[in-house]
Short mmCIF file of C-alpha atoms in Angstrom, two decimals:
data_model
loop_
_atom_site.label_atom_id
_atom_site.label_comp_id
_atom_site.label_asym_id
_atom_site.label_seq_id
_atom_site.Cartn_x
_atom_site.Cartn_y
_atom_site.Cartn_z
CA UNK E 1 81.47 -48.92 -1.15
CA UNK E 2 80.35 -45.23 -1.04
CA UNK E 3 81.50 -42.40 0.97
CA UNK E 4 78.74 -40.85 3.19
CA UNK E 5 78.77 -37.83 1.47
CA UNK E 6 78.13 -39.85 -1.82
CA UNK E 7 75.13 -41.69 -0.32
CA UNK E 8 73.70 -38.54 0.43
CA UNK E 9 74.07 -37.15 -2.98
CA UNK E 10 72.44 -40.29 -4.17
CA UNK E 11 69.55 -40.26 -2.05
CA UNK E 12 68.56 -36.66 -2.76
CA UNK E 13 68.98 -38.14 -6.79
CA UNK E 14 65.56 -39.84 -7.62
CA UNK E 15 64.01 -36.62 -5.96
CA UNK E 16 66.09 -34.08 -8.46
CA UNK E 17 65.10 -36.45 -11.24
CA UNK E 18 61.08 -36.14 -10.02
CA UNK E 19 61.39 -32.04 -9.74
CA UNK E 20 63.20 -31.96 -13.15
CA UNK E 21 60.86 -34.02 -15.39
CA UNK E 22 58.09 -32.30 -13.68
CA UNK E 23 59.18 -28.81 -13.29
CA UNK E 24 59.37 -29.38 -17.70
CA UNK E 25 56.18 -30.97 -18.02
CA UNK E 26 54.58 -27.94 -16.35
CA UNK E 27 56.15 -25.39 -18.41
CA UNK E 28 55.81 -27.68 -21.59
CA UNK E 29 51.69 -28.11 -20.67
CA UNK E 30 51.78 -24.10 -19.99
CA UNK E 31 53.91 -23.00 -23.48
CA UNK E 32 51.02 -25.66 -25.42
CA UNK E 33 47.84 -24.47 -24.07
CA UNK E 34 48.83 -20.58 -24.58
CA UNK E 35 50.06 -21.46 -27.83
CA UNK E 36 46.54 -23.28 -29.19
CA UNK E 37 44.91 -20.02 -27.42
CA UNK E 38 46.85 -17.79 -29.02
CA UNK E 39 46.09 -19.63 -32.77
CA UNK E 40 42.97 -19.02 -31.92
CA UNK E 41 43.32 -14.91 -30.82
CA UNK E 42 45.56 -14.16 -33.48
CA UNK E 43 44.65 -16.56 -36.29
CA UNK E 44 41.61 -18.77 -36.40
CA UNK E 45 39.26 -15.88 -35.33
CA UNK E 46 40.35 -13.50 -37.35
CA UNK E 47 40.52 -15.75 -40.64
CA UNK E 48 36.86 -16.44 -39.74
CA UNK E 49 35.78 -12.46 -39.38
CA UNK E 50 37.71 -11.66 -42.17
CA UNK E 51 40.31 -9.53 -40.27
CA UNK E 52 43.80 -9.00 -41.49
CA UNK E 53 46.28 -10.93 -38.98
CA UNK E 54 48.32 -7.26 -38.90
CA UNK E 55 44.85 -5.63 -38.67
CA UNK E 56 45.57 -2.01 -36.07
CA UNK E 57 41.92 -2.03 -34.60
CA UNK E 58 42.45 -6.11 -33.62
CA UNK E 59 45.74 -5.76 -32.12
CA UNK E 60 44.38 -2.78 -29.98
CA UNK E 61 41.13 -4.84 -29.29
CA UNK E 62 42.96 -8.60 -28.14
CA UNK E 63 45.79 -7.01 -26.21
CA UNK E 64 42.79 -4.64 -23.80
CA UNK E 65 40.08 -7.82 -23.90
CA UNK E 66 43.39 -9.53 -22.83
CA UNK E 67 44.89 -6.85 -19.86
CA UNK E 68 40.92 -7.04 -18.33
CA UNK E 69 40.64 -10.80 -18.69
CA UNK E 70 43.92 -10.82 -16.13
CA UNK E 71 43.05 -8.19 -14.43
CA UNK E 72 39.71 -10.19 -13.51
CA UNK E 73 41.69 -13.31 -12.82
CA UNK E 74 43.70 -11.44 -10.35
CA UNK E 75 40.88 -10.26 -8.83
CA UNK E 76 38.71 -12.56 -7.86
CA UNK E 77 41.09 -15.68 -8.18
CA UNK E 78 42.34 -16.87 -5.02
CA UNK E 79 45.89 -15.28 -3.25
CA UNK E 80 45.07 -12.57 -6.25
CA UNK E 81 47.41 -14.40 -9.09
CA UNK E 82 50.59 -14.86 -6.87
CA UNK E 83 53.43 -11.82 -6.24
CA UNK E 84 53.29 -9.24 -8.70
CA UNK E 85 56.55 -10.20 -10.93
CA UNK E 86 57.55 -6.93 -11.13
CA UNK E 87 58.35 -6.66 -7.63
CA UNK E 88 60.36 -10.22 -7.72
CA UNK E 89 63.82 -11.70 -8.85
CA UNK E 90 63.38 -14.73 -10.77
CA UNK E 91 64.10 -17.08 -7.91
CA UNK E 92 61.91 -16.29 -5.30
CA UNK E 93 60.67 -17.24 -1.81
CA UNK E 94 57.73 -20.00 -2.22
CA UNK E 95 53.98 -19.09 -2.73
CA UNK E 96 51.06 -20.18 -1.61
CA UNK E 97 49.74 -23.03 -3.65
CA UNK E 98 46.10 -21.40 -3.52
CA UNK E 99 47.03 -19.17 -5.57
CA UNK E 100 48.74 -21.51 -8.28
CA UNK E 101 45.68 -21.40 -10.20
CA UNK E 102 45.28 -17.81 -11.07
CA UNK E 103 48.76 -17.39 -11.73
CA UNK E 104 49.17 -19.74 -14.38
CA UNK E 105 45.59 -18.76 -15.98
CA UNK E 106 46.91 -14.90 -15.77
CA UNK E 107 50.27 -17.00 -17.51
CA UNK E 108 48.35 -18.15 -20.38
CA UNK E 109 46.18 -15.47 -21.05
CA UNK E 110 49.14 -12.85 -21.35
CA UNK E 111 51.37 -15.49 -23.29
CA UNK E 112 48.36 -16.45 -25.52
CA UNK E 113 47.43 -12.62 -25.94
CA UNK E 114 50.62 -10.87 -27.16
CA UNK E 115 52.01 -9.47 -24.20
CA UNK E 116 55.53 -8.77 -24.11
CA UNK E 117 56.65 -10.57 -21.26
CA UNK E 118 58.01 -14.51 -20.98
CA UNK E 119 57.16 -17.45 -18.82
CA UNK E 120 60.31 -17.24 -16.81
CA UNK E 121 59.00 -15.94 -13.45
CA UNK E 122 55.24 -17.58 -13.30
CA UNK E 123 56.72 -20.96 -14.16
CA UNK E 124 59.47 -20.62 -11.53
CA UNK E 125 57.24 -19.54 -8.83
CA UNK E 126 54.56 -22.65 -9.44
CA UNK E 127 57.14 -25.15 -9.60
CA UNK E 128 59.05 -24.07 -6.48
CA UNK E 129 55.91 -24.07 -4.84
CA UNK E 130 54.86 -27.32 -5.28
CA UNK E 131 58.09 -28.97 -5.23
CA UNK E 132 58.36 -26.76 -1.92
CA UNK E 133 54.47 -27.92 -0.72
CA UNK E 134 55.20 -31.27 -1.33
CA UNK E 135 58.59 -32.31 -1.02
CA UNK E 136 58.55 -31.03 2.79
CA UNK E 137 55.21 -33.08 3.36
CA UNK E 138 57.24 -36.48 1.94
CA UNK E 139 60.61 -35.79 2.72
CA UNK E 140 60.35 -33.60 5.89
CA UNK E 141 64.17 -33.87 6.60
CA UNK E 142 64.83 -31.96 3.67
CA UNK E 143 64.28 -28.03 4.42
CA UNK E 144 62.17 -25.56 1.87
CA UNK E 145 65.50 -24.15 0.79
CA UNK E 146 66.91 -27.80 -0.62
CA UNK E 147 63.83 -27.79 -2.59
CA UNK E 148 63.59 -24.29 -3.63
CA UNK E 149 66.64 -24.66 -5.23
CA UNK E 150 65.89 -27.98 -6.68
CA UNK E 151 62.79 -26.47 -8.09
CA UNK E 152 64.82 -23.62 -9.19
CA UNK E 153 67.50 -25.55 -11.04
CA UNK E 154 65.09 -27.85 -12.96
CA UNK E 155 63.27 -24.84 -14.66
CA UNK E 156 66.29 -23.28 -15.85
CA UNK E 157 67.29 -26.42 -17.19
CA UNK E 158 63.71 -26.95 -18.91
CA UNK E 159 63.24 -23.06 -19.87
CA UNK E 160 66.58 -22.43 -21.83
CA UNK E 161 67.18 -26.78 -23.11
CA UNK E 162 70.08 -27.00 -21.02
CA UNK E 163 71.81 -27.47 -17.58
CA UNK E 164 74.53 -25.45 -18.28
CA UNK E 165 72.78 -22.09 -17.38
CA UNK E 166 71.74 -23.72 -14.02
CA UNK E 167 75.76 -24.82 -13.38
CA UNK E 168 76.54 -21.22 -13.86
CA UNK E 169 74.09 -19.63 -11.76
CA UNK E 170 74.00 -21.94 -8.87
CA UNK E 171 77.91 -21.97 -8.69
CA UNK E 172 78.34 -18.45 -7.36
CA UNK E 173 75.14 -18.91 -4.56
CA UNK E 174 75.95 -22.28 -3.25
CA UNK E 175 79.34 -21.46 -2.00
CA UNK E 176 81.19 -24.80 -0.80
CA UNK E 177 82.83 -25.06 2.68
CA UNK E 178 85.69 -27.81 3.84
CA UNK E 179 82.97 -30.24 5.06
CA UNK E 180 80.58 -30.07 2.20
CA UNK E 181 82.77 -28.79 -1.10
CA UNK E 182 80.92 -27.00 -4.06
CA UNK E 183 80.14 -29.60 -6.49
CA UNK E 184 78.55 -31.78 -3.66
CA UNK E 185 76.32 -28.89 -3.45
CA UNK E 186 75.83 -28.92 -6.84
CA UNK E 187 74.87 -32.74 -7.96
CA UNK E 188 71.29 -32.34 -7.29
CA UNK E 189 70.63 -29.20 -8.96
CA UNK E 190 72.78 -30.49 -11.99
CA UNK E 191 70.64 -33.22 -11.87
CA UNK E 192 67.35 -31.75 -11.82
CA UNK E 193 68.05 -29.29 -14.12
CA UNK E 194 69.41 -31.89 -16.72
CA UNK E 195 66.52 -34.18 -16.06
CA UNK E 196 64.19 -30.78 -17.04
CA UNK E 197 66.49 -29.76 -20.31
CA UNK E 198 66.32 -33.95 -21.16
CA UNK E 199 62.64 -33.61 -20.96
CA UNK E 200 62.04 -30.51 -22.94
CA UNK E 201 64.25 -31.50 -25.86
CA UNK E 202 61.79 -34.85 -26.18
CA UNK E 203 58.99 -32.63 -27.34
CA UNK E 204 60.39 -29.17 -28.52
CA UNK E 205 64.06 -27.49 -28.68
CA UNK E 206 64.07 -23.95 -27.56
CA UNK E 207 65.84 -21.70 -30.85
CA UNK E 208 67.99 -19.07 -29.22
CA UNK E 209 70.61 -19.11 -31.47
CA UNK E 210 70.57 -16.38 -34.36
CA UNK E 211 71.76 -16.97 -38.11
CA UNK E 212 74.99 -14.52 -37.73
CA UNK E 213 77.66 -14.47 -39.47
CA UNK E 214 80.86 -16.29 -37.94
CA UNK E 215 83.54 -13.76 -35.96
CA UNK E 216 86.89 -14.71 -37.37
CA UNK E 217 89.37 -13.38 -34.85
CA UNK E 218 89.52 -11.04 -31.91
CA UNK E 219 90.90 -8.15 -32.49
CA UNK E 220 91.91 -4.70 -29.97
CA UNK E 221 89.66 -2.63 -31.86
CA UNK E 222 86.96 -5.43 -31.27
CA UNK E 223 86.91 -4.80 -27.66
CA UNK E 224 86.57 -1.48 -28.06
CA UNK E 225 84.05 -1.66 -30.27
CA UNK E 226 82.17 -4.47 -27.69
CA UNK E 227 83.03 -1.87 -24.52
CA UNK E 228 80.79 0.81 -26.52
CA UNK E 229 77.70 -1.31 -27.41
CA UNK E 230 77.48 -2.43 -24.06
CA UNK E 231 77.57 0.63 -22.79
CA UNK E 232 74.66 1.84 -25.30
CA UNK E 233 72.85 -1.11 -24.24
CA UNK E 234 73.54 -0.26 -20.31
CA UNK E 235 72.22 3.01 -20.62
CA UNK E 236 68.96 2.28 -22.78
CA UNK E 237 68.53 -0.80 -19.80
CA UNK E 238 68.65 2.08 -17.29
CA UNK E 239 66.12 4.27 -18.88
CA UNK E 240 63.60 1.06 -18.18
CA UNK E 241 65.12 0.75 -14.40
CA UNK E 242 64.46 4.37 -14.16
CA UNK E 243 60.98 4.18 -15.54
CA UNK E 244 59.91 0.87 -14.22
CA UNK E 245 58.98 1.70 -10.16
CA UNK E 246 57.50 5.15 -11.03
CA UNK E 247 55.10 3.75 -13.46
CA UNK E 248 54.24 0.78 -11.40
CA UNK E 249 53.49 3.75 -8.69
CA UNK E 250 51.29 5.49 -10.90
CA UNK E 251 49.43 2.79 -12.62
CA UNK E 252 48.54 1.20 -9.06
CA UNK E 253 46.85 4.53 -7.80
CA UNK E 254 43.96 3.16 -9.87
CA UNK E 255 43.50 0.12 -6.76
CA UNK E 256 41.45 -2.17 -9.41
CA UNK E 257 43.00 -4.64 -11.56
CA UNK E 258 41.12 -5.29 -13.90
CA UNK E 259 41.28 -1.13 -14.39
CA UNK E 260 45.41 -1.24 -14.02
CA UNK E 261 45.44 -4.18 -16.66
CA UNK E 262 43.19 -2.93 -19.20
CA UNK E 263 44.35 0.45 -19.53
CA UNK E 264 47.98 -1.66 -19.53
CA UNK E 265 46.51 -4.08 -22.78
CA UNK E 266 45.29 -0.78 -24.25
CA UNK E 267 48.23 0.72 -24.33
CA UNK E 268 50.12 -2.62 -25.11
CA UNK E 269 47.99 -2.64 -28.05
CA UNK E 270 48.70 0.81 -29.56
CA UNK E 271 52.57 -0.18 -29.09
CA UNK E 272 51.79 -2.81 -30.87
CA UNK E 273 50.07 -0.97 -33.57
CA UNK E 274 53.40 1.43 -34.00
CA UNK E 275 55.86 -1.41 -33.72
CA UNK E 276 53.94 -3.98 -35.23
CA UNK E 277 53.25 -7.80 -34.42
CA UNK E 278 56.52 -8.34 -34.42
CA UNK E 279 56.99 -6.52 -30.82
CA UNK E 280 54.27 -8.41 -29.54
CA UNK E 281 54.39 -11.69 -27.66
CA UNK E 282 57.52 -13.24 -25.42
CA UNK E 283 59.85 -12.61 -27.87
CA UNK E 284 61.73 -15.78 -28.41
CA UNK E 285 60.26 -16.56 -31.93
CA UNK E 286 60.07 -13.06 -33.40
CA UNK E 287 63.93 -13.03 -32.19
CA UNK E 288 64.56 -15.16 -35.34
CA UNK E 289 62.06 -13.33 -37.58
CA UNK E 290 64.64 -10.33 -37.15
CA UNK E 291 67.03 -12.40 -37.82
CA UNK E 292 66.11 -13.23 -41.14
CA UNK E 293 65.33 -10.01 -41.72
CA UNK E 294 66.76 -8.68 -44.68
CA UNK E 295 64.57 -5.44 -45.47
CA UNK E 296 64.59 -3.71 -42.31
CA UNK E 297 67.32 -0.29 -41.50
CA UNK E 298 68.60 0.92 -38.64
CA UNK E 299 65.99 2.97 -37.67
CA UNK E 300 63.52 -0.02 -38.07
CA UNK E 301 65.30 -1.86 -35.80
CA UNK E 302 66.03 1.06 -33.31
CA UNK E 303 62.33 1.51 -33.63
CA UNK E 304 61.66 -2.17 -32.77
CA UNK E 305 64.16 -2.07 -29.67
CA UNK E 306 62.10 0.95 -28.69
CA UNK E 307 58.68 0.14 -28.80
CA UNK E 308 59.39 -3.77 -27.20
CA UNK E 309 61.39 -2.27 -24.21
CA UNK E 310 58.36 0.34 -23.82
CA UNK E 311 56.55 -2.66 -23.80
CA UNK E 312 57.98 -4.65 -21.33
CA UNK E 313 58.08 -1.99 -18.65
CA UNK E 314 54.63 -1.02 -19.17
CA UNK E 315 53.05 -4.82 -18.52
CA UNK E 316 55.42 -5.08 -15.88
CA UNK E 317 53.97 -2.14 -14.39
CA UNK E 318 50.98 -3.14 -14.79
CA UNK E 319 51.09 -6.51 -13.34
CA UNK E 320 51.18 -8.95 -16.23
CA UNK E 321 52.25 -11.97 -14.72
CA UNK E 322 55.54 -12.73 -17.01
CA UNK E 323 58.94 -12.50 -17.20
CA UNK E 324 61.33 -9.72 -18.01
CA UNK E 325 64.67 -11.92 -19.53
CA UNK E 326 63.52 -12.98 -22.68
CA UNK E 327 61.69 -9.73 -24.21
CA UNK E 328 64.35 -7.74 -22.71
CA UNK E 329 66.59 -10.57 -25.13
CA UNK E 330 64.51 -9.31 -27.79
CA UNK E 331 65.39 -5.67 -27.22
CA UNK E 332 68.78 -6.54 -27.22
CA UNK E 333 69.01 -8.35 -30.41
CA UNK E 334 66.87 -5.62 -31.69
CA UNK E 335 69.39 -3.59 -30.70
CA UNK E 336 72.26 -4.94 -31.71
CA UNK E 337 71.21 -5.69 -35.48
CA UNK E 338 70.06 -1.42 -35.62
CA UNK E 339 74.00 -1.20 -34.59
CA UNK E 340 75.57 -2.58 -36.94
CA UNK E 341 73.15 -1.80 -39.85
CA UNK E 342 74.20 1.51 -38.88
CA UNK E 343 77.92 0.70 -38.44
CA UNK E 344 78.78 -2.30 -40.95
CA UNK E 345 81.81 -2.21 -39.84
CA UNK E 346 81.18 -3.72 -36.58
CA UNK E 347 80.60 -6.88 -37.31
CA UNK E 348 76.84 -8.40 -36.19
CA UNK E 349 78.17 -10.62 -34.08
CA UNK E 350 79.96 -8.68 -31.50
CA UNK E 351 76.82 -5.82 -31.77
CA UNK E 352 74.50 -8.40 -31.00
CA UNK E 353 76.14 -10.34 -28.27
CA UNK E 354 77.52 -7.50 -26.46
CA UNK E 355 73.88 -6.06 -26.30
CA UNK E 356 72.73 -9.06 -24.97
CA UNK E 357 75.17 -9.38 -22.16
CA UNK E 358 74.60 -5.53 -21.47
CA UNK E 359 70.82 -5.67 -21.50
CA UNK E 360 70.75 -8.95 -19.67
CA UNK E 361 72.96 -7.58 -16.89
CA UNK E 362 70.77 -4.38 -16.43
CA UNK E 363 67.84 -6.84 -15.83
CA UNK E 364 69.03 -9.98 -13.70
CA UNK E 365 72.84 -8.58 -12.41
CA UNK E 366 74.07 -12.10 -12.77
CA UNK E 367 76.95 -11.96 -14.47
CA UNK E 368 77.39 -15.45 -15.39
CA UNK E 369 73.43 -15.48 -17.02
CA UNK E 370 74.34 -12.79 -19.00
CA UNK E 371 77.38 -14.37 -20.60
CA UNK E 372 74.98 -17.98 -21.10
CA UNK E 373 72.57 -15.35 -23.17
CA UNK E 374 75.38 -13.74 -24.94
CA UNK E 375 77.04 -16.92 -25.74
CA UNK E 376 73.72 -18.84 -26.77
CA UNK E 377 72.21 -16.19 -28.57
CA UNK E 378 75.53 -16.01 -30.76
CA UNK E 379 77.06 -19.25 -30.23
CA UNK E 380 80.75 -18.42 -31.35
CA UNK E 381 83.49 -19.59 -29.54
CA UNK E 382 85.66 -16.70 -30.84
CA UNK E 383 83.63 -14.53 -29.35
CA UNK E 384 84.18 -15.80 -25.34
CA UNK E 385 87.10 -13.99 -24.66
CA UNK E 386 85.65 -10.59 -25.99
CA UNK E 387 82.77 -10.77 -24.10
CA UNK E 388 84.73 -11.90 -20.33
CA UNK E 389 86.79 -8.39 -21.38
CA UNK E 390 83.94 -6.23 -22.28
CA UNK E 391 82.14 -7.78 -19.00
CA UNK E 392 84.18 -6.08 -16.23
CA UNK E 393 83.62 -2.16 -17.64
CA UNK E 394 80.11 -3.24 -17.91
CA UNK E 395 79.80 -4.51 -13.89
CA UNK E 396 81.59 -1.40 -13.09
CA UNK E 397 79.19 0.69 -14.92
CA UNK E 398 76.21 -0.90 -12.96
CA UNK E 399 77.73 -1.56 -9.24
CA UNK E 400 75.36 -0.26 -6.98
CA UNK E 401 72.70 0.43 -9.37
CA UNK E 402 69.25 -0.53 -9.23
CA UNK E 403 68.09 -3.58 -11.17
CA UNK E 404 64.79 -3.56 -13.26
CA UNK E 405 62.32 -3.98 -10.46
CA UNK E 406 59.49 -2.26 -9.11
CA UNK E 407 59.17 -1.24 -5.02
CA UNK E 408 56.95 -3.95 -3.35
CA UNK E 409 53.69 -2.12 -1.76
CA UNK E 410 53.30 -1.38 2.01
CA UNK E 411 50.78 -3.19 3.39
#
C-alpha cells in the first residue's frame, strides 16, 4: 500500500521519535540540575550568611569561584570540555563522547553560576553525539550526517517548544532533488523535532513571548522606522563580531584555563555589579523581568543592552561553554525597549522585533531563525510583513561579513 519512498520515511520514524524525546530529556535533566544549583549559589547560601541576593562583593565572588570551577573542569576533564563554543556554529560536526562529561558539568556550572551565555550549543553538541555514537552502532546503514541532523532537529524543537524553528532552518540546507523532493527530506527532522517540543511542553513551556502592546497596522513610515533599528542593532552586533576573535586571542595567551576562566568570572562579576543581576544568567527569564519593567529609562536599558552584550563576548572569549542566541536575545530586547523609551513614537513592538531580527542575524546569519525570534519574541501577525521588508536591507548590510565567532587555534 505504500510507495517506497514512504516506507523509508516510516522506517527512519520510530528512530526520529527516540532522538526527539531524548534529545528533550537531556536538556530538560541539564536546565533542572543548574537550576537547583543555582538556588543554591544565588539564594539558599546567601539567605543563610546573611548576604543580600543583589549583594556587589557576592556577585563578584560566585561568578570568579564559578569561571575557575570550569576552568578546572576543562582541564583535567577528559577531551578538555568539548570544542570551545566560541569557535563553533550551533550545528556542528560530532564530538567525542569522552568528553560529554565535562562539557555538560562546565554546562551546569556556568548556567547555575550567572554566566551570560545559554544552553544552545553544549546541548546540541551532546545530543548529536550520542545520537551520532549510537545510532551508527544500531543502525549502521544510516550515515553520521542522517543522524546529525536528526539530533540537530530534535533540540531545536525541545530548546525553543516548537518544531516550527526546525521546519525553517532545515528547509534552506536540505535542498530536495527530482528523486528525493524536499519534504521527504524533511519528515524525520519534523518528526524528531516535534517529538522534542511534545516532550518539553509536558514538564515546562519555554516564555519567549513579551507583554507588548498589539501593532495595529503597517504603515510606510513603519518600515522606515523598522529599516533604522535594525540597522542600530546591526552595527552594535558588529562591535561584538569585531571584538569577539581579538579578545579570544588575548585571553588565550594565558595557556591555563582555569587562569583564562577566572579572570573571565572576575570580570563577569564586576559587569554584573554595574549592570546588575538582571544581566546575569542566560537571559531568557530576565527577558520578561524587562518586560514588566515599568521604572527603567532609556539609558537604563541602553545600559542593560551594554553591559549583557559585554558580557556575552567576554565568556565567549573566555571559553564558557554556552550559547550566544539567547543572551544576544536579551541584548536585543534590551535594546529595543531603550528605543522606544527614547522614541515613543515608535511603537515597542516594531523596536523590539526589529532588534531581534537584527541582532539575531549578526549572530547565526540564518535568515529564517532570525524572523522565528522576531516573530516569537513579539508574536504579532501584523508585524510579518514589516519584518520580511526590513529583512532584505538588513542581509545586504551583513553579506560577506563576519559572524560572531572566534578563529579556531592552530594546532
Amino acid at each position: 500500500m505504500l510507495h517506497p519512498r514512504a516506507r523509508t520515511m516510516l522506517i527512519l520514524s520510530v528512530p526520529a521519535l527516540c532522538i526527539g524525546v531524548a534529545s528533550s530529556l537531556i536538556l530538560i535533566v541539564i536546565m533542572k540540575i543548574a537550576a537547583v544549583l543555582q538556588f543554591v549559589l544565588w539564594t539558599s547560601v546567601p539567605a543563610r550568611l546573611g548576604v543580600a541576593l543583589d549583594s556587589s562583593w557576592w556577585i563578584v565572588l560566585i561568578l570568579t569561584l564559578t569561571g575557575a570551577a570550569v576552568g578546572a573542569v576543562i582541564h583535567y576533564s577528559a577531551g578538555h570540555g568539548g570544542p570551545d563554543p566560541a569557535t563553533e556554529p550551533l550545528i556542528g560536526a560530532p564530538v567525542p563522547t569522552m568528553a560529554l562529561p565535562g562539557l555538560i558539568i562546565a554546562l551546569i556550572l556556568g548556567l547555575a553560576g550567572g554566566v551570560s551565555l545559554g544552553p544552545e550549543h553544549p546541548v546540541m553538541a551532546v545530543n548529536i553525539a550520542l545520537a551520532v555514537a549510537l545510532g551508527t552502532r544500531f543502525l549502521p546503514r544510516v550515515n553520521a550526517l542522517d543522524w546529525t541532523i536528526l539530533a540537530s532537529a530534535g533540540t531545536i524543537g525541545a530548546l525553543f517548544g516548537t518544531p516550527v524553528a526546525a521546519a525553517l532552518i532545515f528547509s534552506q540546507t536540505l535542498s530536495g532533488s527530482n528523486d528525493v523532493p524536499m519534504w521527504d527530506r524533511l519528515f524525520a527532522p519534523l518528526l524528531a523535532a516535534a517529538a522534542g517540543a511534545l516532550t518539553t511542553g509536558l514538564f515546562f513551556h519555554p516564555q519567549f513571548s513579551l507583554a507588548i502592546p498589539h501593532y495595529t497596522q503597517l504603515k510606510l513610515i513603519d518600515i522606515v522606522s523598522g529599516t533604522v533599528v535594525v540597522a542600530i542593532a546591526i552595527a552594535v552586533g558588529m562591535i561584538a563580531v569585531w571584538c569577539l576573535p581579538r579578545l579570544h586571542a588575548l585571553m588565550h595567551r594565558l595557556k591555563h584555563p582555569v587562569l583564562i576562566l577566572g579572570i573571565g568570572g572576575f570580570a563577569l562579576g564586576l559587569l554584573g555589579v554595574i549592570g546588575g543581576h538582571i544581566t546575569l544568567f542566560k537571559g531568557l527569564d530576565e527577558m520578561q523581568q524587562l518586560g514588566f519593567s515599568q521604572t527603567l529609562s532609556a539609558s537604563d536599558f541602553l545600559l542593560i543592552a551594554l553591559v549583557k552584550l559585554a558580557a556575552l563576548v567576554i565568556a565567549a572569549a573566555c571559553g564558557f561553554r554556552g550559547g550566544r542566541i539567547f543572551p544576544a536575545v536579551f541584548v536585543a530586547v534590551a535594546l529595543g525597549l531603550g528605543l522606544h523609551a527614547h522614541v515613543d513614537a515608535v511603537p515597542a513592538a516594531i523596536t523590539v522585533s526589529c532588534a531581534i531580527l537584527g541582532l539575531v542575524l549578526v549572530v547565526t546569519r540564518d535568515g529564517w531563525l532570525s524572523l522565528f525570534m522576531a516573530a516569537v519574541v513579539v508574536p504579532d501577525t501584523t508585524l510579518l510583513p514589516l519584518l520580511c521588508i526590513v529583512m532584505l536591507p538588513a542581509w545586504l548590510l551583513l553579506a560577506g561579513k563576519p559572524m560572531l565567532m572566534a578563529h579556531r587555534k592552530k594546532e
